[in-house]
Amino acid sequence: MSDTQPRPHLPRLHLHDSRTRSTVPFVPLAPDNVRVYYCGPTVYDLAHIGNLRAMLTADVLVRLLRHLYPNVTYVRNITDVDDKINARAHANGESIADLTARTIRDFHEDLAAVSILPPDVEPRATHHIGEMQDMIRSLIESGHAYEAEGHVLFAVNTYPSYGALSGRTPDDLIAGARVEVAPYKRDPGDFVLWKPSDDQTPGWDSPWGRGRPGWHIECSAMSQRYLGESFDIHGGGSDLLFPHHENERAQSMCCHPHGRFANHWVHNAMLLVNGEKMSKSLGNFLTVRDVLRDTPAEALRLLLLRAQYRSVLNFTQEGLDEAKQMLDRFYRALENLDPMQDSVPAPGSVVQVLCDDLNTPRALAEMHALADAAMTGDSRAAAQLKAAGNLIGLLQDTPEAWFRGGAKVDPAHVERLIEERLAARKARDFARADEIRNALAAQGIVLEDGPQGTTWRQA
């Protein structure tokens, strides 16, 4: 077995690589430590469901890598210095520190609610200004960057492979970047590495004057700090492919010409809301919290998993309802779970399809087959269903907790009413028994009579 193979008896992972525009076998640079970097949030507002799709793609990928390989280092950054942050803090009449602290806290809470695991390292841009300045200094010394009117800019024409990641022509690159027309630029496509700050704007002392970093240099510096000059996978939403990731790659490769920067690029597609691009002007802009106000978090996660990450996903209320029904079925199947079998490995059939470029729709189909078997009383199939759910971050509750999770009543009160109903039935007061059942049903509580007694769940 090659040193770069996953654990024995596990399949080879194949991933689509945005740079080569093909699906290829994943071969780690170092088999003892698979290294992954994902672009995290710019912290000025609540995370929306488009942000969530990128974070969920990273979560499924890292969960699978940890199943396949003995060690994975996952880094996801936080951008806490940005002009959008400055503008929002000013508009809110609050300090930048208060805005970023609150937004980071909200981001962590929202992701935890949807069972997205935290990264191993979560560097903040403001804590790595020194590393950014070191990279900028190196780029100037090597002739890939230049100073102009308090700015430092990357000279795109010094890197012949600029555009290779996104597959764009020079004219496309300029149009796609929506470049700022500035007299101090040598070329319209040159992008900012460092820019000046006034007294009201966050800034740091530097050889080029008091200023702050451009967005692209942040990720290059933080990925190099924690993962090295070459690492395995860089990911994010497809909207980051250009210019952000193109610029990251250019400046990193020029700063470390003997490295590879990211060996493999993973980009998830965007999502639509009711068939339209999400935007505030259309009134269909949804934050994660907007959705979770009325929807179980696992239903939101399952809805996003029903489409393969490179496919456009249409987010609808009907889709959420269907996801909730699918979870009802899975949790029904888990009622046959034998506690003695609650630690079986993830089924090979599920691992196999996930290794086919994170094919979560097929993984869910395999889980439905396991649910079919579990509902016939197959306790091992129920255990395998639970293990499959754990692998993709689903089925984190017990059936009892799932079916009672949304009930707006005191559980002890429900149990007392069940006892009163049982006493009424024994006394053959069926009218009172039906009255109790109907009253609970009106509160969204369904009673189910079985050989072991009466249980209840959320409708």
Coordinates of C-alpha atoms in Angstrom, one line a residue, residues 9-422:
H9 CA -9.8 -1.3 3.4
L10 CA -11.2 2.2 2.8
P11 CA -11.8 3.6 -0.7
R12 CA -9.8 6.2 -2.4
L13 CA -11.3 9.7 -2.3
H14 CA -11.9 11.5 -5.6
L15 CA -12.6 15.2 -5.6
H16 CA -13.2 17.8 -8.3
D17 CA -10.3 20.1 -8.7
S18 CA -11.3 23.6 -9.8
R19 CA -7.8 24.3 -11.2
T20 CA -7.7 21.4 -13.6
R21 CA -11.5 21.4 -14.0
S22 CA -11.6 17.6 -13.5
T23 CA -12.4 15.1 -10.9
V24 CA -9.2 13.4 -9.8
P25 CA -7.9 11.0 -7.1
F26 CA -7.0 12.9 -3.9
V27 CA -3.4 12.3 -3.0
P28 CA -2.2 14.0 0.2
L29 CA 1.2 15.8 0.1
A30 CA 2.0 14.2 3.5
P31 CA 0.1 11.1 4.5
D32 CA 0.5 11.7 8.2
N33 CA -1.2 15.1 8.1
V34 CA -3.9 16.2 5.6
R35 CA -4.0 20.0 5.6
V36 CA -7.2 21.9 4.7
Y37 CA -7.8 25.7 4.5
Y38 CA -11.2 27.3 4.1
C39 CA -12.1 30.9 3.8
G40 CA -14.2 31.9 6.8
P41 CA -16.5 34.9 7.4
T42 CA -15.9 38.6 7.1
V43 CA -17.5 39.5 10.5
Y44 CA -19.9 42.4 10.1
D45 CA -23.3 40.6 9.8
L46 CA -25.1 37.4 10.5
A47 CA -24.3 34.3 8.4
H48 CA -26.8 33.7 5.6
I49 CA -27.7 30.3 4.1
G50 CA -25.3 30.8 1.2
N51 CA -22.4 31.2 3.7
L52 CA -23.8 28.1 5.4
R53 CA -23.5 26.0 2.3
A54 CA -19.7 26.6 2.0
M55 CA -19.2 25.9 5.7
L56 CA -21.3 22.7 5.4
T57 CA -19.3 21.5 2.4
A58 CA -16.1 22.0 4.4
D59 CA -17.6 20.2 7.4
V60 CA -18.6 17.1 5.3
L61 CA -15.2 17.1 3.6
V62 CA -13.3 17.3 6.8
R63 CA -15.5 14.6 8.5
L64 CA -14.8 12.3 5.6
L65 CA -11.0 13.0 5.6
R66 CA -10.9 12.3 9.3
H67 CA -12.6 9.0 8.6
L68 CA -10.1 8.1 5.9
Y69 CA -6.8 9.5 7.3
P70 CA -5.2 9.4 10.7
N71 CA -4.6 13.1 11.1
V72 CA -6.2 16.2 9.5
T73 CA -5.5 19.8 10.3
Y74 CA -8.4 22.1 9.3
V75 CA -7.9 25.9 9.3
R76 CA -10.7 28.3 8.8
N77 CA -9.9 32.0 9.1
I78 CA -11.9 35.0 10.3
T79 CA -11.5 38.4 8.5
D80 CA -11.9 41.0 11.1
V81 CA -10.4 44.0 9.3
D82 CA -12.3 45.1 6.2
D83 CA -14.0 48.2 4.8
K84 CA -17.4 46.6 5.2
I85 CA -16.7 46.1 8.9
N86 CA -15.7 49.8 9.2
A87 CA -18.8 51.0 7.4
R88 CA -21.2 48.8 9.5
A89 CA -19.7 49.8 12.8
H90 CA -20.0 53.4 11.8
A91 CA -23.6 52.9 10.7
N92 CA -24.4 51.1 14.0
G93 CA -22.7 53.7 16.1
E94 CA -20.6 51.0 17.8
S95 CA -16.9 50.2 18.0
I96 CA -15.4 47.8 15.5
A97 CA -14.3 45.6 18.5
D98 CA -17.9 45.2 19.7
L99 CA -19.2 44.5 16.2
T100 CA -16.6 41.9 15.4
A101 CA -16.9 40.2 18.8
R102 CA -20.7 39.9 18.6
T103 CA -20.6 38.7 15.0
I104 CA -18.0 36.1 15.7
R105 CA -20.1 34.8 18.6
D106 CA -23.2 34.7 16.5
F107 CA -21.3 32.9 13.7
H108 CA -20.1 30.2 16.1
E109 CA -23.6 29.7 17.6
D110 CA -25.3 29.4 14.2
L111 CA -22.8 26.9 12.9
A112 CA -22.9 24.8 16.1
A113 CA -26.7 24.7 15.8
V114 CA -26.4 23.0 12.5
S115 CA -23.8 20.6 13.9
I116 CA -20.8 22.1 12.0
L117 CA -17.7 21.2 13.9
P118 CA -15.1 23.9 14.7
P119 CA -11.8 24.0 12.9
D120 CA -8.6 23.0 14.5
V121 CA -7.3 26.6 14.1
E122 CA -9.3 29.7 13.5
P123 CA -6.9 32.6 13.0
R124 CA -8.0 36.2 13.0
A125 CA -6.6 38.6 10.4
T126 CA -5.8 41.3 13.0
H127 CA -3.6 38.8 14.9
H128 CA -1.4 38.2 11.8
I129 CA -0.5 41.6 10.5
G130 CA 3.2 40.9 10.9
E131 CA 3.0 37.8 8.7
M132 CA 1.2 39.8 6.0
Q133 CA 3.8 42.6 6.1
D134 CA 6.5 40.0 5.8
M135 CA 4.9 38.6 2.6
I136 CA 4.4 42.0 1.2
R137 CA 8.0 42.9 1.8
S138 CA 9.1 39.7 0.1
L139 CA 6.9 40.4 -3.0
I140 CA 8.4 43.9 -3.3
E141 CA 11.9 42.6 -3.1
S142 CA 11.3 40.0 -5.7
G143 CA 9.7 42.5 -8.1
H144 CA 6.1 41.2 -7.9
A145 CA 4.8 44.2 -6.0
Y146 CA 5.4 48.0 -5.9
E147 CA 4.6 51.0 -3.8
A148 CA 2.4 53.8 -5.1
E149 CA 0.9 56.7 -3.2
G150 CA 0.8 54.9 0.2
H151 CA -0.4 51.7 -1.4
V152 CA 1.4 48.5 -2.2
L153 CA 0.0 46.6 -5.2
F154 CA 0.6 43.2 -6.7
A155 CA 1.8 43.4 -10.4
V156 CA -0.3 40.8 -12.1
N157 CA 1.9 40.8 -15.3
T158 CA 4.8 39.5 -13.3
Y159 CA 3.0 36.1 -12.8
P160 CA 2.5 34.4 -16.2
S161 CA 0.0 31.9 -14.7
Y162 CA -2.3 34.6 -13.5
G163 CA -5.8 33.5 -14.5
A164 CA -5.0 29.7 -14.7
L165 CA -7.0 28.9 -11.6
S166 CA -10.3 30.5 -12.8
G167 CA -9.6 29.8 -16.4
R168 CA -10.1 33.4 -17.5
T169 CA -8.5 35.5 -20.2
P170 CA -6.8 38.8 -19.3
D171 CA -9.8 40.8 -20.6
D172 CA -12.2 38.6 -18.6
L173 CA -10.0 39.1 -15.5
I174 CA -10.2 42.8 -15.7
A175 CA -14.0 42.8 -16.3
G176 CA -14.6 40.2 -13.7
A177 CA -12.6 41.9 -11.0
R178 CA -14.6 45.2 -11.3
V179 CA -11.2 46.8 -10.9
E180 CA -10.9 50.2 -9.2
V181 CA -9.7 52.8 -11.7
A182 CA -6.8 54.4 -9.9
P183 CA -4.0 56.5 -11.5
Y184 CA -1.3 54.9 -9.2
K185 CA -1.8 51.5 -10.8
R186 CA 0.6 50.3 -13.5
D187 CA -2.0 47.9 -14.8
P188 CA -5.8 48.0 -14.3
G189 CA -5.8 44.4 -12.9
D190 CA -3.2 45.1 -10.2
F191 CA -4.6 44.5 -6.8
V192 CA -4.0 46.0 -3.4
L193 CA -1.8 44.3 -0.8
W194 CA -1.6 47.3 1.6
K195 CA -3.6 50.6 1.7
P196 CA -3.3 53.7 3.8
S197 CA -5.6 54.4 6.8
D198 CA -6.7 57.7 8.2
D199 CA -7.2 58.5 11.9
Q200 CA -10.7 57.1 11.9
T201 CA -9.8 53.8 10.2
P202 CA -8.0 50.8 11.8
G203 CA -4.3 50.8 10.9
W204 CA -0.9 49.5 11.7
D205 CA 2.5 51.0 11.3
S206 CA 4.5 49.6 8.3
P207 CA 7.4 50.5 6.0
W208 CA 4.8 52.0 3.6
G209 CA 3.1 54.1 6.2
R210 CA 0.2 53.6 8.6
G211 CA -2.3 51.3 6.9
R212 CA -4.2 48.1 6.7
P213 CA -4.0 44.9 4.6
G214 CA -5.9 44.2 1.4
W215 CA -8.3 41.2 1.7
H216 CA -6.4 38.7 -0.4
I217 CA -3.1 38.9 1.4
E218 CA -4.8 37.9 4.7
C219 CA -5.6 34.3 3.6
S220 CA -2.2 33.8 2.0
A221 CA -0.4 34.8 5.2
M222 CA -2.6 32.8 7.6
S223 CA -2.6 29.6 5.5
Q224 CA 1.2 29.8 5.2
R225 CA 1.5 30.4 9.0
Y226 CA -0.5 27.3 10.0
L227 CA -0.2 24.9 7.0
G228 CA 3.1 25.8 5.3
E229 CA 4.0 26.9 1.8
S230 CA 2.2 23.9 0.3
F231 CA -0.9 22.2 1.7
D232 CA -3.5 19.8 0.4
I233 CA -6.9 21.5 -0.1
H234 CA -8.2 25.1 -0.3
G235 CA -11.9 25.6 -0.5
G236 CA -14.8 28.1 -0.4
G237 CA -17.8 29.2 -2.4
S238 CA -17.6 29.5 -6.2
D239 CA -18.0 33.3 -5.8
L240 CA -14.4 33.3 -4.3
L241 CA -12.8 31.6 -7.3
F242 CA -12.1 35.0 -8.8
P243 CA -10.7 37.3 -7.9
H244 CA -10.1 36.2 -4.3
H245 CA -8.6 32.8 -4.8
E246 CA -6.9 33.7 -8.0
N247 CA -5.1 36.6 -6.2
E248 CA -4.3 34.4 -3.2
R249 CA -2.7 31.8 -5.5
A250 CA -0.7 34.4 -7.5
Q251 CA 0.8 36.2 -4.5
S252 CA 1.5 33.0 -2.6
M253 CA 3.2 31.3 -5.6
C254 CA 5.3 34.4 -6.2
C255 CA 6.3 34.7 -2.5
H256 CA 7.2 31.0 -2.3
P257 CA 8.1 29.9 -5.9
H258 CA 9.2 26.5 -4.8
G259 CA 6.0 25.6 -3.0
R260 CA 2.6 24.6 -4.4
F261 CA 0.3 26.7 -2.2
A262 CA -2.9 24.7 -2.5
N263 CA -2.5 21.4 -4.3
H264 CA -6.3 20.9 -4.7
W265 CA -9.1 23.5 -5.0
V266 CA -12.7 22.7 -3.9
H267 CA -15.6 25.1 -4.7
N268 CA -19.2 24.7 -3.9
A269 CA -22.0 26.1 -6.1
M270 CA -24.3 28.9 -4.9
L271 CA -27.9 28.4 -4.0
L272 CA -31.2 30.0 -5.1
V273 CA -34.2 30.9 -3.0
N274 CA -37.5 29.9 -4.6
G275 CA -35.7 29.8 -8.0
E276 CA -34.1 33.2 -7.7
K277 CA -30.7 34.5 -6.7
M278 CA -30.8 35.5 -3.0
S279 CA -30.7 39.3 -2.5
K280 CA -32.1 41.8 -0.1
S281 CA -33.7 43.7 -2.9
L282 CA -35.9 40.7 -3.8
G283 CA -36.8 40.2 -0.2
N284 CA -35.5 36.6 -0.2
F285 CA -32.3 37.1 1.7
L286 CA -32.3 34.5 4.5
T287 CA -29.9 34.3 7.4
V288 CA -29.3 31.0 9.2
R289 CA -31.3 32.4 12.1
D290 CA -34.2 33.3 9.9
V291 CA -34.6 29.7 8.9
L292 CA -33.9 28.2 12.4
R293 CA -36.6 30.3 13.9
D294 CA -39.2 27.9 12.5
T295 CA -37.2 24.9 11.3
P296 CA -35.3 22.2 13.2
A297 CA -31.6 22.7 12.6
E298 CA -31.1 19.1 11.2
A299 CA -33.8 19.7 8.6
L300 CA -31.9 22.7 7.3
R301 CA -28.7 20.6 7.2
L302 CA -30.4 17.8 5.5
L303 CA -31.9 20.1 2.8
L304 CA -28.4 21.4 1.9
L305 CA -27.1 17.8 1.8
R306 CA -29.8 16.7 -0.7
A307 CA -27.9 18.4 -3.5
Q308 CA -24.3 17.5 -4.3
Y309 CA -22.0 20.4 -3.4
R310 CA -21.2 21.4 -7.0
S311 CA -24.9 21.5 -8.0
V312 CA -27.0 24.6 -7.7
L313 CA -29.4 24.2 -4.8
N314 CA -32.9 25.6 -4.8
F315 CA -33.9 26.5 -1.3
T316 CA -37.7 26.3 -0.7
Q317 CA -40.1 25.9 2.2
E318 CA -41.3 22.7 0.5
G319 CA -37.8 21.4 0.5
L320 CA -37.5 22.1 4.2
D321 CA -40.8 20.3 4.9
E322 CA -39.6 17.3 2.9
A323 CA -36.3 17.3 4.8
K324 CA -38.2 17.2 8.1
Q325 CA -40.3 14.3 6.8
M326 CA -37.1 12.4 5.8
L327 CA -35.7 12.9 9.3
D328 CA -39.0 11.7 10.9
R329 CA -38.5 8.5 8.9
F330 CA -34.9 8.1 9.9
Y331 CA -35.6 8.6 13.5
R332 CA -38.5 6.2 13.3
A333 CA -36.0 3.6 12.1
L334 CA -33.7 4.4 14.9
E335 CA -36.4 3.4 17.4
N336 CA -35.2 -0.2 16.6
L337 CA -31.6 0.6 17.6
D338 CA -30.1 -1.9 20.1
P339 CA -28.0 0.1 22.6
M340 CA -25.5 -2.7 22.5
Q341 CA -24.9 -2.1 18.8
D342 CA -24.6 1.7 19.0
S343 CA -21.0 2.0 17.9
V344 CA -20.6 0.2 14.6
P345 CA -18.4 1.8 11.9
A346 CA -19.9 3.8 9.1
P347 CA -21.3 1.5 6.4
G348 CA -18.9 0.9 3.5
S349 CA -21.6 1.7 1.0
V350 CA -22.1 5.2 2.4
V351 CA -18.3 5.9 2.6
Q352 CA -17.9 4.7 -1.0
V353 CA -20.4 7.2 -2.4
L354 CA -19.0 10.0 -0.3
C355 CA -15.6 9.3 -1.7
D356 CA -17.1 10.0 -5.1
D357 CA -16.7 13.8 -4.9
L358 CA -18.8 14.1 -1.7
N359 CA -22.0 12.6 -3.3
T360 CA -24.3 13.3 -0.4
P361 CA -27.5 12.6 -2.4
R362 CA -26.4 9.0 -3.0
A363 CA -25.3 8.8 0.7
L364 CA -28.8 9.7 1.7
A365 CA -30.2 7.1 -0.7
E366 CA -28.1 4.5 1.1
M367 CA -29.4 5.7 4.4
H368 CA -33.0 5.2 3.2
A369 CA -32.1 1.6 2.3
L370 CA -30.8 1.1 5.8
A371 CA -33.9 2.7 7.3
D372 CA -36.0 0.3 5.3
A373 CA -34.2 -2.7 6.8
A374 CA -34.3 -1.1 10.3
M375 CA -38.0 -0.7 10.1
T376 CA -38.4 -4.5 9.7
G377 CA -36.6 -5.0 13.0
D378 CA -33.0 -5.2 11.8
S379 CA -31.2 -3.7 14.7
R380 CA -27.8 -3.8 13.0
A381 CA -29.2 -1.8 10.1
A382 CA -30.5 0.8 12.6
A383 CA -26.9 1.0 14.1
Q384 CA -25.5 1.4 10.6
L385 CA -28.0 4.2 9.9
K386 CA -26.9 6.0 13.1
A387 CA -23.2 5.6 12.1
A388 CA -23.9 6.9 8.6
G389 CA -25.7 9.9 10.1
N390 CA -22.8 10.6 12.4
L391 CA -20.4 10.6 9.4
I392 CA -22.4 13.5 7.7
G393 CA -23.5 15.2 10.8
L394 CA -27.1 14.0 11.0
L395 CA -29.2 12.0 13.5
Q396 CA -27.5 13.7 16.5
D397 CA -30.6 13.3 18.7
T398 CA -32.4 10.3 20.1
P399 CA -35.8 9.5 18.5
E400 CA -37.4 10.6 21.8
A401 CA -35.7 14.0 21.7
W402 CA -36.3 14.5 18.0
F403 CA -40.1 13.9 18.2
R404 CA -40.5 15.9 21.3
G405 CA -38.1 18.7 20.5
G406 CA -40.6 21.2 19.2
A407 CA -43.3 20.7 21.8
K408 CA -44.3 23.9 23.5
V409 CA -45.5 22.2 26.7
D410 CA -44.0 21.0 29.9
P411 CA -43.1 17.3 29.4
A412 CA -44.1 16.5 33.0
H413 CA -47.5 18.0 32.3
V414 CA -47.9 15.8 29.2
E415 CA -46.9 12.7 31.3
R416 CA -49.6 13.6 33.9
L417 CA -52.2 13.9 31.2
I418 CA -51.2 10.5 29.8
E419 CA -51.6 9.0 33.3
E420 CA -55.0 10.6 33.6
R421 CA -56.0 9.3 30.2
L422 CA -54.9 5.8 31.2

